[in-house]
GROMACS .gro file of C-alpha atoms in nm:
model
   73
    1MET     CA    1  10.686   8.271  11.283
    2LEU     CA    2  10.944   8.537  11.516
    3SER     CA    3  11.119   8.248  11.683
    4ASN     CA    4  11.193   8.041  11.329
    5PRO     CA    5  11.516   8.217  11.172
    6ASP     CA    6  11.391   8.263  10.830
    7GLY     CA    7  11.058   8.400  10.915
    8LEU     CA    8  11.258   8.700  11.153
    9ARG     CA    9  11.469   8.710  10.795
   10GLU     CA   10  11.191   8.751  10.609
   11VAL     CA   11  11.013   9.046  10.855
   12ILE     CA   12  11.319   9.208  10.848
   13ARG     CA   13  11.403   9.215  10.451
   14THR     CA   14  11.006   9.332  10.391
   15VAL     CA   15  11.035   9.590  10.639
   16MET     CA   16  11.382   9.727  10.459
   17GLN     CA   17  11.229   9.692  10.131
   18GLU     CA   18  10.975   9.937  10.239
   19VAL     CA   19  11.260  10.180  10.387
   20LEU     CA   20  11.400  10.159  10.069
   21GLU     CA   21  11.042  10.272   9.873
   22ALA     CA   22  10.936  10.513  10.128
   23GLU     CA   23  11.262  10.708  10.051
   24MET     CA   24  11.184  10.660   9.685
   25ASP     CA   25  10.947  10.808   9.788
   26GLU     CA   26  11.013  11.119   9.962
   27ALA     CA   27  11.319  11.175   9.703
   28LEU     CA   28  11.131  11.213   9.421
   29GLY     CA   29  10.775  11.429   9.597
   30ALA     CA   30  10.579  11.141   9.488
   31ALA     CA   31  10.473  10.772   9.517
   32LYS     CA   32  10.510  10.500   9.294
   33GLY     CA   33  10.239  10.623   8.958
   34GLU     CA   34  10.101  10.932   9.183
   35ARG     CA   35  10.096  11.209   8.917
   36THR     CA   36  10.153  11.584   9.082
   37PRO     CA   37  10.314  11.903   9.007
   38GLU     CA   38  10.561  11.864   9.288
   39ARG     CA   39  10.777  11.539   9.201
   40LEU     CA   40  11.134  11.572   9.126
   41GLY     CA   41  11.173  11.261   8.915
   42TYR     CA   42  11.060  10.940   8.747
   43ARG     CA   43  11.142  10.602   8.898
   44SER     CA   44  11.364  10.368   8.652
   45GLY     CA   45  11.380  10.022   8.817
   46HIS     CA   46  11.516   9.825   9.055
   47TYR     CA   47  11.921   9.668   9.176
   48GLY     CA   48  11.989   9.414   9.394
   49ARG     CA   49  12.182   9.444   9.712
   50THR     CA   50  12.226   9.192   9.932
   51LEU     CA   51  12.254   9.303  10.291
   52ILE     CA   52  12.419   9.119  10.582
   53THR     CA   53  12.273   9.137  10.917
   54ARG     CA   54  12.260   8.937  11.254
   55VAL     CA   55  11.967   8.695  11.137
   56GLY     CA   56  12.137   8.639  10.779
   57LYS     CA   57  12.216   8.777  10.445
   58LEU     CA   58  11.933   8.955  10.294
   59GLU     CA   59  11.855   9.012   9.914
   60LEU     CA   60  11.641   9.425   9.826
   61ARG     CA   61  11.551   9.534   9.603
   62VAL     CA   62  11.662   9.871   9.594
   63PRO     CA   63  11.484  10.123   9.364
   64GLN     CA   64  11.660  10.366   9.143
   65ASP     CA   65  11.579  10.720   8.942
   66ARG     CA   66  11.618  10.808   8.610
   67SER     CA   67  11.875  11.053   8.700
   68GLY     CA   68  12.068  10.829   8.915
   69HIS     CA   69  12.121  11.085   9.178
   70PHE     CA   70  11.915  10.886   9.402
   71SER     CA   71  12.113  10.772   9.731
   72THR     CA   72  11.943  10.547  10.008
   73GLU     CA   73  12.054  10.650  10.342
   0.00000   0.00000   0.00000
């Protein structure tokens, strides 16, 4: 799978998507659907973003929060 450029691109896209979701969890203080007193905000869907890499273009779904303050690193 990793010798196939499409397979490698999919692995990288999956990892990047997980990183974006983890950043959102950290920014909000809660995972998706989790109810905690420490929660700092709420999710508000995703928007599409293209990331150009050595293995080609990756189509990512960037999470957004209701207040519009979330920014990826």
